[in-house]
Amino acid sequence: NKPSAPCCLDPIPTHPPTNHFPTPHTHTFIPHTHTPNHFCLLPPTPHASTTPPHQFPPLPHPTCSNSFTPHTMNQKYDAIVLGTGLTECVMSGLLSVHGKRVLHLDRNKYYGGESASLNLEQLYEKFKPELLKTDEEGNNVLPQDLGRSRDYCVDLIPKLLMANGKLVKLLHLTGVTRYQMDFAKIEGSYVYKKGKIHKVPATPAEVAKSPLMGFFEKLRCKKLVSYVHSYDETDPKTHKGYDLTTMTCGELFKKYGISNETEEFLGHSVALHTSDKYLERPALETVKKLNLYANSLAMYGGSPYIYPLYGLGELPQVFARLCAVYGGTYMLDRGVDKVLYDENGKVTGIESNGEKAECDMIVGDPSYFPEKVRKTGQVIRAICIMDHPIEGTSDAQSCQIIIPQEQAKRQNDIYICCTSYNHRTCPKGKYIAIIATTVETSNPEKEIQIGLDLVGSTLEKFVYILDTFEPKQDGKEDNVYISRSYDPTTHFETCAGDIVDIYERLSGEKFDWSKKLAQQSQE
């Protein structure tokens, strides 16, 4: 689908990248000489400029998985993972690094599941097959004004990475950064207020000019932000007498005289809460989220977000490669006929195509266990293909826009994620904007109309609705650990939290963010 990108069957290059610039935190910022806005995330090393990346075996490519499928699955495994969504692929990588023998199956012929990236032809096949026409040779004919199908890599579940967030830390801890995944910075984060789009300030100059707050409100907000940034959970001197584990966030805001409009801005656009329920929860949660935003913003400047070139479909594959490197077995296009349990209700394995694989535990997405999950709601998403940037973003080639619930007269925020050729998700001159929110009424598309109006005219639009699920049990009784469905937010923090939660439940120990996983495994 992407001829200019290295195929996962290609060998990893042995020459080191050039121009290494360390960042204030834990990443190594490595711009490409031919594309200065693109960079790799590599773990820090005292000889980063001379140490070539390690060599690893190639992963089977989704389109040729059968040639890598073993002759039989009638074996005993420590763990079986069902589905190749990001959560499942990260878990298979974590388990493999810790010495577990893993079998990883997916009923689809491609990696990614719901978090896959599709080309233009695949989008039409999935959402508008009735519009596809064929030529004399039987090939699908697509609208010429949209460009080549292969130039599109459109995420079904659009999400951005916080530059100093949990998922980026997982990339480092698992070592997949050695594969030199390419990322590009998201140019800006915006918030909708009173009918207009405003940039979330990223520099002191932008704060001074921002119309989001008045002059005196900025002074009050500055005092709050100063307190938040100096707060150290382990140092009572920085607490100023406040117990943030019992004080609610609403009470903390009132202590500093913060107005309702500033509450909305800080809570939804900076702390990234999805509703106003956070005001009634302990303030410590929001303080940590505000600091995460600030630390991520300090990584590369301008925006706290980064995004992989060619879409999020690359992320499951690098974790799948990690699992394969440590001995994991992959089978694509392989469904599950039956999940097997013993007389005590503990999982013992699966049956598939007349074969049986035994195991001690199973990790899977909700679609494999309909009887073990409960529906939590629905998410509507609209994929918009445009030939212009979003108005009000200073012609940004990539951005995030949050429409807080009060601005849309709703109970949940609306999210817009926009990328372009800069991230290799579409041809030059085209833009991909994806709008998402939690469904609240019987007319979901009307709920996102405010987002569609902000996006403006579109060349094509694909709208779809997905049910969301969560597990009924924690998995400790039957050893079946089920992930949560992806929420409508445009960041991975909730997803990364689910990954860590599953890991802690099945391992029975806290996840240690301070150690490389290989080191944890040896211990």
Short mmCIF file of C-alpha atoms in Angstrom, two decimals:
data_model
loop_
_atom_site.label_atom_id
_atom_site.label_comp_id
_atom_site.label_asym_id
_atom_site.label_seq_id
_atom_site.Cartn_x
_atom_site.Cartn_y
_atom_site.Cartn_z
CA ASN A 1 0.00 0.00 0.00
CA LYS A 2 2.93 2.36 0.57
CA PRO A 3 5.78 1.89 -1.87
CA SER A 4 8.02 4.53 -0.31
CA ALA A 5 7.87 2.90 3.13
CA PRO A 6 10.10 -0.02 4.08
CA CYS A 7 8.20 -3.29 3.92
CA CYS A 8 8.27 -5.31 7.14
CA LEU A 9 9.99 -8.04 5.11
CA ASP A 10 12.87 -5.72 4.27
CA PRO A 11 16.02 -6.00 6.42
CA ILE A 12 16.55 -3.34 9.03
CA PRO A 13 19.17 -0.86 7.73
CA THR A 14 22.59 -1.26 9.29
CA HIS A 15 23.77 2.33 8.91
CA PRO A 16 23.10 4.65 11.85
CA PRO A 17 20.90 7.74 11.40
CA THR A 18 22.63 11.12 11.51
CA ASN A 19 22.17 14.36 13.43
CA HIS A 20 21.29 13.05 16.88
CA PHE A 21 19.94 15.69 19.23
CA PRO A 22 19.12 14.72 22.83
CA THR A 23 15.87 15.99 24.36
CA PRO A 24 15.31 17.23 27.92
CA HIS A 25 13.70 13.90 28.82
CA THR A 26 14.29 10.25 27.99
CA HIS A 27 14.02 10.12 24.20
CA THR A 28 16.63 10.68 21.53
CA PHE A 29 15.39 13.06 18.86
CA ILE A 30 16.65 11.92 15.46
CA PRO A 31 15.58 14.04 12.49
CA HIS A 32 15.86 12.58 9.02
CA THR A 33 18.20 14.51 6.78
CA HIS A 34 15.73 14.34 3.88
CA THR A 35 12.61 15.08 5.94
CA PRO A 36 13.53 17.38 8.84
CA ASN A 37 10.07 17.25 10.44
CA HIS A 38 10.21 13.46 10.79
CA PHE A 39 12.10 11.65 13.50
CA CYS A 40 12.71 8.29 15.14
CA LEU A 41 12.37 7.48 18.81
CA LEU A 42 15.46 5.69 20.04
CA PRO A 43 16.41 4.87 23.63
CA PRO A 44 19.15 7.08 25.04
CA THR A 45 22.66 5.72 24.67
CA PRO A 46 26.06 7.34 25.32
CA HIS A 47 27.12 6.45 21.78
CA ALA A 48 23.88 7.06 19.92
CA SER A 49 25.62 8.58 16.92
CA THR A 50 27.86 5.55 16.33
CA THR A 51 25.82 2.59 17.55
CA PRO A 52 23.94 0.93 14.68
CA PRO A 53 20.48 -0.48 15.37
CA HIS A 54 20.33 -4.16 16.25
CA GLN A 55 19.38 -6.70 13.62
CA PHE A 56 16.20 -8.68 14.11
CA PRO A 57 14.38 -11.28 12.01
CA PRO A 58 11.67 -9.87 9.74
CA LEU A 59 8.01 -10.22 10.57
CA PRO A 60 5.64 -12.05 8.25
CA HIS A 61 3.84 -9.51 6.09
CA PRO A 62 0.03 -9.49 6.43
CA THR A 63 -0.45 -10.38 2.77
CA CYS A 64 1.79 -13.42 2.90
CA SER A 65 0.98 -14.81 6.35
CA ASN A 66 0.17 -18.31 5.18
CA SER A 67 3.78 -19.00 4.23
CA PHE A 68 4.80 -18.26 7.82
CA THR A 69 2.07 -20.30 9.46
CA PRO A 70 3.32 -23.46 11.19
CA HIS A 71 1.97 -26.79 9.98
CA THR A 72 0.09 -27.43 13.23
CA MET A 73 -1.03 -25.61 16.36
CA ASN A 74 -1.49 -28.82 18.39
CA GLN A 75 0.98 -27.68 21.03
CA LYS A 76 1.11 -26.29 24.56
CA TYR A 77 1.59 -22.55 24.98
CA ASP A 78 1.94 -20.36 28.04
CA ALA A 79 -0.46 -17.83 26.55
CA ILE A 80 -2.74 -17.45 23.54
CA VAL A 81 -3.58 -13.95 22.30
CA LEU A 82 -6.69 -13.44 20.16
CA GLY A 83 -6.88 -10.41 17.87
CA THR A 84 -4.08 -8.16 16.60
CA GLY A 85 -5.32 -4.81 17.83
CA LEU A 86 -2.74 -2.59 19.48
CA THR A 87 -3.62 -3.74 23.01
CA GLU A 88 -3.32 -7.41 22.05
CA CYS A 89 -0.05 -6.94 20.12
CA VAL A 90 1.54 -5.04 22.99
CA MET A 91 0.47 -7.79 25.40
CA SER A 92 1.90 -10.54 23.19
CA GLY A 93 5.16 -8.61 23.04
CA LEU A 94 5.24 -8.14 26.82
CA LEU A 95 4.54 -11.82 27.45
CA SER A 96 7.17 -12.97 24.95
CA VAL A 97 9.86 -10.71 26.41
CA HIS A 98 9.11 -12.25 29.79
CA GLY A 99 9.87 -15.71 28.44
CA LYS A 100 6.30 -16.86 27.77
CA ARG A 101 5.58 -19.08 24.79
CA VAL A 102 2.87 -17.20 22.86
CA LEU A 103 0.47 -18.17 20.09
CA HIS A 104 -1.17 -15.14 18.47
CA LEU A 105 -4.23 -15.57 16.23
CA ASP A 106 -6.45 -13.23 14.26
CA ARG A 107 -9.52 -14.06 12.19
CA ASN A 108 -8.56 -11.26 9.78
CA LYS A 109 -5.95 -11.45 7.03
CA TYR A 110 -4.25 -8.29 8.27
CA TYR A 111 -2.78 -6.87 11.47
CA GLY A 112 -4.52 -4.22 13.51
CA GLY A 113 -8.12 -5.35 13.94
CA GLU A 114 -10.22 -2.29 14.70
CA SER A 115 -7.04 -0.20 14.88
CA ALA A 116 -5.90 -1.07 11.35
CA SER A 117 -4.99 1.49 8.68
CA LEU A 118 -6.73 1.07 5.32
CA ASN A 119 -6.03 2.35 1.82
CA LEU A 120 -8.70 4.08 -0.23
CA GLU A 121 -9.92 0.96 -2.00
CA GLN A 122 -10.27 -0.86 1.32
CA LEU A 123 -12.27 2.05 2.73
CA TYR A 124 -14.76 1.79 -0.12
CA GLU A 125 -14.92 -1.99 0.19
CA LYS A 126 -15.63 -1.71 3.92
CA PHE A 127 -18.02 1.24 4.05
CA LYS A 128 -19.36 1.94 0.53
CA PRO A 129 -19.05 -1.22 -1.57
CA GLU A 130 -22.11 -0.22 -3.59
CA LEU A 131 -20.19 2.73 -5.08
CA LEU A 132 -17.34 0.61 -6.43
CA LYS A 133 -17.21 0.07 -10.17
CA THR A 134 -14.94 -2.30 -12.06
CA ASP A 135 -13.06 -1.93 -15.33
CA GLU A 136 -12.80 -4.51 -18.12
CA GLU A 137 -10.15 -6.42 -16.20
CA GLY A 138 -12.25 -6.60 -13.05
CA ASN A 139 -10.25 -4.05 -11.07
CA ASN A 140 -12.04 -1.54 -8.85
CA VAL A 141 -12.28 1.98 -10.28
CA LEU A 142 -12.03 4.78 -7.71
CA PRO A 143 -12.85 8.50 -8.08
CA GLN A 144 -9.93 10.12 -9.92
CA ASP A 145 -10.03 13.32 -7.88
CA LEU A 146 -9.02 11.40 -4.75
CA GLY A 147 -5.69 10.15 -6.12
CA ARG A 148 -4.14 6.70 -5.89
CA SER A 149 -5.51 4.20 -3.41
CA ARG A 150 -2.03 3.14 -2.32
CA ASP A 151 -1.23 6.67 -1.12
CA TYR A 152 -3.83 6.42 1.65
CA CYS A 153 -3.26 4.97 5.13
CA VAL A 154 -6.40 5.90 7.02
CA ASP A 155 -6.83 4.86 10.65
CA LEU A 156 -10.09 3.26 11.68
CA ILE A 157 -9.34 4.29 15.28
CA PRO A 158 -7.48 7.61 15.07
CA LYS A 159 -5.33 8.35 18.10
CA LEU A 160 -2.26 10.46 18.82
CA LEU A 161 0.64 9.66 21.12
CA MET A 162 1.49 11.95 24.02
CA ALA A 163 5.22 12.57 23.55
CA ASN A 164 5.91 11.68 27.19
CA GLY A 165 2.91 9.41 27.67
CA LYS A 166 2.55 5.79 28.69
CA LEU A 167 2.54 4.35 25.17
CA VAL A 168 5.82 6.08 24.23
CA LYS A 169 7.32 4.78 27.47
CA LEU A 170 6.13 1.29 26.52
CA LEU A 171 7.85 1.70 23.15
CA HIS A 172 11.11 2.33 24.98
CA LEU A 173 10.70 -0.28 27.70
CA THR A 174 9.92 -3.05 25.22
CA GLY A 175 12.78 -2.06 22.92
CA VAL A 176 10.68 -1.71 19.75
CA THR A 177 12.25 1.72 19.22
CA ARG A 178 15.21 -0.23 17.83
CA TYR A 179 13.16 -0.74 14.69
CA GLN A 180 13.32 3.02 14.09
CA MET A 181 9.64 3.67 13.59
CA ASP A 182 9.27 7.09 12.01
CA PHE A 183 7.13 9.73 13.69
CA ALA A 184 6.15 13.30 12.92
CA LYS A 185 4.98 15.96 15.33
CA ILE A 186 1.36 17.10 15.32
CA GLU A 187 1.51 20.82 14.58
CA GLY A 188 -1.02 22.05 17.09
CA SER A 189 -3.80 21.34 19.55
CA TYR A 190 -6.97 23.43 19.36
CA VAL A 191 -10.14 23.92 21.36
CA TYR A 192 -13.57 25.07 20.23
CA LYS A 193 -15.11 27.97 22.14
CA LYS A 194 -18.12 30.13 21.28
CA GLY A 195 -18.18 29.20 17.63
CA LYS A 196 -14.44 29.60 16.96
CA ILE A 197 -11.32 27.43 17.02
CA HIS A 198 -8.54 28.61 19.35
CA LYS A 199 -5.04 27.20 19.63
CA VAL A 200 -4.15 25.73 22.99
CA PRO A 201 -1.22 27.99 24.01
CA ALA A 202 2.17 26.28 23.77
CA THR A 203 4.53 29.20 24.51
CA PRO A 204 4.47 32.22 26.86
CA ALA A 205 3.87 34.47 23.85
CA GLU A 206 0.86 32.39 22.81
CA VAL A 207 -0.48 32.52 26.37
CA ALA A 208 -0.24 36.32 26.36
CA LYS A 209 -2.11 36.59 23.05
CA SER A 210 -4.66 33.83 23.63
CA PRO A 211 -8.31 34.97 23.77
CA LEU A 212 -9.24 31.90 25.84
CA MET A 213 -8.78 33.88 29.07
CA GLY A 214 -8.93 37.50 30.14
CA PHE A 215 -5.98 39.36 31.65
CA PHE A 216 -6.83 38.81 35.33
CA GLU A 217 -7.94 35.25 34.67
CA LYS A 218 -4.52 34.56 33.15
CA LEU A 219 -2.87 35.76 36.36
CA ARG A 220 -5.03 33.43 38.44
CA CYS A 221 -4.42 30.56 36.04
CA LYS A 222 -0.67 31.23 36.14
CA LYS A 223 -0.67 30.75 39.92
CA LEU A 224 -2.52 27.45 39.58
CA VAL A 225 -0.21 26.21 36.84
CA SER A 226 2.83 27.21 38.90
CA TYR A 227 1.49 25.15 41.81
CA VAL A 228 0.75 22.17 39.56
CA HIS A 229 4.21 22.18 37.96
CA SER A 230 6.01 22.44 41.31
CA TYR A 231 3.86 19.74 42.93
CA ASP A 232 5.81 16.66 44.00
CA GLU A 233 3.73 13.83 45.40
CA THR A 234 6.63 12.73 47.62
CA ASP A 235 7.49 16.21 48.94
CA PRO A 236 4.89 17.65 51.36
CA LYS A 237 6.55 21.07 51.12
CA THR A 238 5.16 21.43 47.61
CA HIS A 239 1.60 20.59 48.67
CA LYS A 240 0.93 23.95 50.37
CA GLY A 241 -1.31 22.25 52.90
CA TYR A 242 -3.60 20.66 50.29
CA ASP A 243 -4.27 16.94 50.38
CA LEU A 244 -4.98 16.28 46.71
CA THR A 245 -6.03 12.70 47.42
CA THR A 246 -9.11 13.96 49.28
CA MET A 247 -9.59 17.46 47.83
CA THR A 248 -11.65 17.38 44.65
CA CYS A 249 -10.44 19.06 41.50
CA GLY A 250 -13.38 21.45 41.67
CA GLU A 251 -12.30 22.52 45.16
CA LEU A 252 -8.71 23.06 44.01
CA PHE A 253 -9.89 25.26 41.13
CA LYS A 254 -12.02 27.31 43.53
CA LYS A 255 -9.03 27.84 45.84
CA TYR A 256 -7.32 29.65 42.96
CA GLY A 257 -10.44 31.47 41.80
CA ILE A 258 -10.54 29.70 38.42
CA SER A 259 -13.65 30.52 36.35
CA ASN A 260 -15.93 27.93 34.77
CA GLU A 261 -14.61 28.74 31.29
CA THR A 262 -11.00 28.19 32.38
CA GLU A 263 -12.06 24.97 34.13
CA GLU A 264 -13.46 23.80 30.81
CA PHE A 265 -10.27 24.73 28.97
CA LEU A 266 -7.87 23.12 31.46
CA GLY A 267 -9.98 20.06 32.14
CA HIS A 268 -10.84 19.11 28.56
CA SER A 269 -8.09 20.57 26.36
CA VAL A 270 -5.07 20.12 28.62
CA ALA A 271 -5.92 17.39 31.16
CA LEU A 272 -7.94 15.68 28.39
CA HIS A 273 -10.85 14.59 30.55
CA THR A 274 -13.80 13.33 28.52
CA SER A 275 -16.53 14.78 30.78
CA ASP A 276 -16.95 17.06 33.80
CA LYS A 277 -17.03 14.16 36.25
CA TYR A 278 -13.35 14.84 37.00
CA LEU A 279 -14.37 17.93 39.03
CA GLU A 280 -15.82 15.60 41.68
CA ARG A 281 -12.79 13.28 41.74
CA PRO A 282 -9.52 13.71 43.68
CA ALA A 283 -7.51 16.64 42.34
CA LEU A 284 -4.33 14.53 42.19
CA GLU A 285 -5.59 12.80 39.02
CA THR A 286 -5.96 16.09 37.17
CA VAL A 287 -2.66 17.47 38.47
CA LYS A 288 -0.87 14.43 37.03
CA LYS A 289 -2.64 14.87 33.71
CA LEU A 290 -1.77 18.58 33.54
CA ASN A 291 1.87 17.75 34.21
CA LEU A 292 1.83 15.01 31.56
CA TYR A 293 0.62 17.55 29.01
CA ALA A 294 3.31 20.04 30.04
CA ASN A 295 6.09 17.44 29.96
CA SER A 296 4.94 16.15 26.57
CA LEU A 297 4.79 19.70 25.23
CA ALA A 298 8.38 20.25 26.38
CA MET A 299 9.61 17.26 24.40
CA TYR A 300 9.46 18.76 20.90
CA GLY A 301 7.56 22.05 21.32
CA GLY A 302 4.46 23.37 19.61
CA SER A 303 2.31 20.37 20.50
CA PRO A 304 2.40 17.50 23.01
CA TYR A 305 1.47 14.96 20.33
CA ILE A 306 3.39 12.79 17.88
CA TYR A 307 2.06 10.40 15.27
CA PRO A 308 3.66 7.56 13.24
CA LEU A 309 4.20 7.97 9.53
CA TYR A 310 1.81 5.83 7.46
CA GLY A 311 -0.73 5.63 10.25
CA LEU A 312 -1.29 3.72 13.43
CA GLY A 313 -1.37 0.37 11.63
CA GLU A 314 2.41 0.38 12.02
CA LEU A 315 2.22 0.20 15.83
CA PRO A 316 0.61 -3.27 16.16
CA GLN A 317 3.12 -4.63 13.66
CA VAL A 318 6.23 -3.46 15.55
CA PHE A 319 4.95 -5.08 18.74
CA ALA A 320 4.06 -8.18 16.73
CA ARG A 321 7.64 -8.21 15.48
CA LEU A 322 8.86 -8.00 19.07
CA CYS A 323 6.79 -11.07 19.93
CA ALA A 324 8.13 -12.94 16.89
CA VAL A 325 11.71 -12.06 17.80
CA TYR A 326 11.23 -13.69 21.19
CA GLY A 327 9.69 -16.85 19.72
CA GLY A 328 6.01 -15.98 19.36
CA THR A 329 3.94 -17.81 16.72
CA TYR A 330 1.51 -15.88 14.49
CA MET A 331 -1.48 -17.15 12.54
CA LEU A 332 -3.52 -14.66 10.53
CA ASP A 333 -6.79 -15.55 8.79
CA ARG A 334 -7.40 -18.07 11.56
CA GLY A 335 -10.63 -17.97 13.54
CA VAL A 336 -11.45 -19.60 16.87
CA ASP A 337 -14.13 -22.28 16.88
CA LYS A 338 -14.24 -22.87 20.63
CA VAL A 339 -12.57 -21.78 23.86
CA LEU A 340 -11.90 -24.74 26.17
CA TYR A 341 -12.24 -24.79 29.98
CA ASP A 342 -11.65 -27.39 32.68
CA GLU A 343 -14.14 -28.50 35.34
CA ASN A 344 -13.15 -25.56 37.55
CA GLY A 345 -13.84 -23.00 34.83
CA LYS A 346 -10.17 -22.30 34.09
CA VAL A 347 -9.26 -21.85 30.44
CA THR A 348 -7.23 -24.70 28.98
CA GLY A 349 -6.98 -23.81 25.29
CA ILE A 350 -8.81 -23.26 22.01
CA GLU A 351 -10.02 -25.22 19.01
CA SER A 352 -9.50 -23.88 15.49
CA ASN A 353 -9.95 -25.62 12.15
CA GLY A 354 -9.98 -29.05 13.77
CA GLU A 355 -6.80 -28.40 15.76
CA LYS A 356 -6.34 -27.79 19.47
CA ALA A 357 -3.86 -25.50 21.22
CA GLU A 358 -3.45 -25.75 24.98
CA CYS A 359 -2.57 -22.78 27.20
CA ASP A 360 -2.52 -21.41 30.73
CA MET A 361 -4.11 -18.05 29.89
CA ILE A 362 -5.79 -16.15 27.06
CA VAL A 363 -5.68 -12.44 26.24
CA GLY A 364 -8.19 -11.21 23.66
CA ASP A 365 -10.37 -8.41 22.41
CA PRO A 366 -14.11 -8.33 23.27
CA SER A 367 -15.21 -9.74 19.88
CA TYR A 368 -13.87 -13.19 20.83
CA PHE A 369 -15.80 -13.36 24.12
CA PRO A 370 -19.33 -11.96 23.60
CA GLU A 371 -20.61 -13.81 26.68
CA LYS A 372 -17.92 -12.34 28.94
CA VAL A 373 -18.34 -8.63 28.10
CA ARG A 374 -21.00 -5.99 28.58
CA LYS A 375 -21.86 -3.19 26.21
CA THR A 376 -20.86 0.24 27.46
CA GLY A 377 -22.17 2.34 24.59
CA GLN A 378 -21.39 3.32 21.01
CA VAL A 379 -18.84 5.52 19.27
CA ILE A 380 -19.52 7.29 15.98
CA ARG A 381 -16.63 8.20 13.69
CA ALA A 382 -16.63 10.09 10.41
CA ILE A 383 -13.63 9.87 8.06
CA CYS A 384 -13.51 13.00 5.89
CA ILE A 385 -11.23 13.35 2.86
CA MET A 386 -10.60 17.00 2.00
CA ASP A 387 -8.50 19.12 -0.33
CA HIS A 388 -7.93 21.92 2.20
CA PRO A 389 -6.74 22.35 5.80
CA ILE A 390 -9.27 23.05 8.52
CA GLU A 391 -10.18 26.72 8.68
CA GLY A 392 -9.00 28.51 11.81
CA THR A 393 -5.90 26.35 12.32
CA SER A 394 -3.48 28.65 10.43
CA ASP A 395 -3.37 26.09 7.61
CA ALA A 396 -1.97 23.42 9.93
CA GLN A 397 -1.03 20.22 8.13
CA SER A 398 -1.96 18.26 11.24
CA CYS A 399 -3.88 19.08 14.39
CA GLN A 400 -6.24 17.96 17.11
CA ILE A 401 -9.44 19.84 17.88
CA ILE A 402 -11.49 19.24 21.02
CA ILE A 403 -15.07 20.46 21.27
CA PRO A 404 -15.89 20.43 25.01
CA GLN A 405 -19.25 19.02 26.00
CA GLU A 406 -20.68 22.36 27.16
CA GLN A 407 -19.79 24.03 23.87
CA ALA A 408 -21.71 21.35 21.97
CA LYS A 409 -24.52 21.12 24.57
CA ARG A 410 -23.73 17.46 25.14
CA GLN A 411 -22.59 15.09 27.86
CA ASN A 412 -19.39 14.05 26.05
CA ASP A 413 -16.66 15.87 24.15
CA ILE A 414 -16.25 15.69 20.37
CA TYR A 415 -12.77 15.02 18.95
CA ILE A 416 -11.28 15.87 15.56
CA CYS A 417 -7.95 14.49 14.39
CA CYS A 418 -6.48 15.85 11.15
CA THR A 419 -3.40 14.56 9.28
CA SER A 420 -2.02 15.04 5.78
CA TYR A 421 0.84 14.08 3.47
CA ASN A 422 3.26 15.21 6.19
CA HIS A 423 2.33 12.00 8.00
CA ARG A 424 2.00 10.00 4.77
CA THR A 425 -1.66 9.21 5.40
CA CYS A 426 -2.89 10.61 2.07
CA PRO A 427 -1.58 12.11 -1.21
CA LYS A 428 -0.13 15.60 -1.43
CA GLY A 429 -2.82 18.25 -1.36
CA LYS A 430 -5.27 16.02 0.52
CA TYR A 431 -6.20 15.98 4.20
CA ILE A 432 -7.79 13.34 6.42
CA ALA A 433 -10.01 14.57 9.26
CA ILE A 434 -11.67 12.03 11.54
CA ILE A 435 -14.43 13.13 13.89
CA ALA A 436 -15.41 10.96 16.87
CA THR A 437 -17.64 11.07 19.92
CA THR A 438 -19.76 8.91 22.18
CA VAL A 439 -23.27 8.35 20.81
CA GLU A 440 -25.98 9.92 22.97
CA THR A 441 -29.10 9.98 20.78
CA SER A 442 -30.87 8.00 18.06
CA ASN A 443 -29.43 10.34 15.42
CA PRO A 444 -25.64 9.96 15.84
CA GLU A 445 -24.62 11.76 12.65
CA LYS A 446 -26.50 14.86 13.76
CA GLU A 447 -24.46 14.80 16.99
CA ILE A 448 -21.22 15.34 15.07
CA GLN A 449 -22.63 18.01 12.74
CA ILE A 450 -20.76 20.70 14.65
CA GLY A 451 -17.54 18.85 13.82
CA LEU A 452 -18.51 18.39 10.18
CA ASP A 453 -19.18 22.12 9.95
CA LEU A 454 -15.70 22.88 11.32
CA VAL A 455 -14.05 20.50 8.87
CA GLY A 456 -15.76 22.18 5.92
CA SER A 457 -16.31 20.81 2.42
CA THR A 458 -15.29 17.19 1.82
CA LEU A 459 -14.43 15.15 -1.26
CA GLU A 460 -15.63 11.96 0.42
CA LYS A 461 -17.00 10.92 3.79
CA PHE A 462 -17.26 7.54 5.52
CA VAL A 463 -19.41 7.35 8.65
CA TYR A 464 -19.52 4.30 10.90
CA ILE A 465 -20.67 3.37 14.40
CA LEU A 466 -19.04 0.81 16.67
CA ASP A 467 -20.33 -0.73 19.88
CA THR A 468 -17.98 -0.46 22.85
CA PHE A 469 -17.48 -3.19 25.45
CA GLU A 470 -15.70 -3.89 28.70
CA PRO A 471 -15.05 -7.22 30.47
CA LYS A 472 -17.50 -8.35 33.16
CA GLN A 473 -14.74 -9.92 35.26
CA ASP A 474 -11.07 -9.19 35.87
CA GLY A 475 -9.98 -12.55 34.44
CA LYS A 476 -8.37 -13.92 37.61
CA GLU A 477 -10.94 -16.71 38.03
CA ASP A 478 -10.84 -18.19 34.51
CA ASN A 479 -7.48 -16.76 33.30
CA VAL A 480 -9.19 -15.01 30.37
CA TYR A 481 -8.08 -11.37 30.20
CA ILE A 482 -10.17 -9.22 27.89
CA SER A 483 -9.28 -5.74 26.68
CA ARG A 484 -11.61 -2.76 26.54
CA SER A 485 -12.96 -1.27 23.33
CA TYR A 486 -11.29 1.90 22.05
CA ASP A 487 -12.93 5.10 23.27
CA PRO A 488 -13.51 8.19 21.06
CA THR A 489 -10.57 10.18 22.47
CA THR A 490 -7.74 11.13 20.12
CA HIS A 491 -4.95 10.01 22.44
CA PHE A 492 -3.63 6.65 23.65
CA GLU A 493 -3.50 7.26 27.40
CA THR A 494 -6.66 5.26 28.15
CA CYS A 495 -5.51 2.45 25.87
CA ALA A 496 -2.06 2.35 27.50
CA GLY A 497 -3.74 2.30 30.90
CA ASP A 498 -5.76 -0.75 29.83
CA ILE A 499 -2.56 -2.51 28.68
CA VAL A 500 -0.85 -1.94 32.02
CA ASP A 501 -3.99 -2.98 33.90
CA ILE A 502 -4.19 -6.30 32.02
CA TYR A 503 -0.49 -6.93 32.56
CA GLU A 504 -0.77 -6.31 36.31
CA ARG A 505 -3.83 -8.56 36.63
CA LEU A 506 -2.34 -11.54 34.82
CA SER A 507 1.14 -11.19 36.33
CA GLY A 508 0.02 -10.31 39.85
CA GLU A 509 2.65 -7.57 40.16
CA LYS A 510 2.90 -3.83 39.59
CA PHE A 511 4.32 -2.71 36.28
CA ASP A 512 7.79 -1.26 36.83
CA TRP A 513 8.21 1.80 34.60
CA SER A 514 11.83 2.25 35.65
CA LYS A 515 13.25 -0.96 34.14
CA LYS A 516 13.68 -2.34 30.68
CA LEU A 517 11.50 -5.41 30.22
CA ALA A 518 14.48 -7.60 29.42
CA GLN A 519 15.91 -6.63 32.83
CA GLN A 520 12.57 -7.37 34.53
CA SER A 521 12.41 -10.74 32.79
CA GLN A 522 15.89 -11.73 34.00
CA GLU A 523 14.98 -10.80 37.56
#
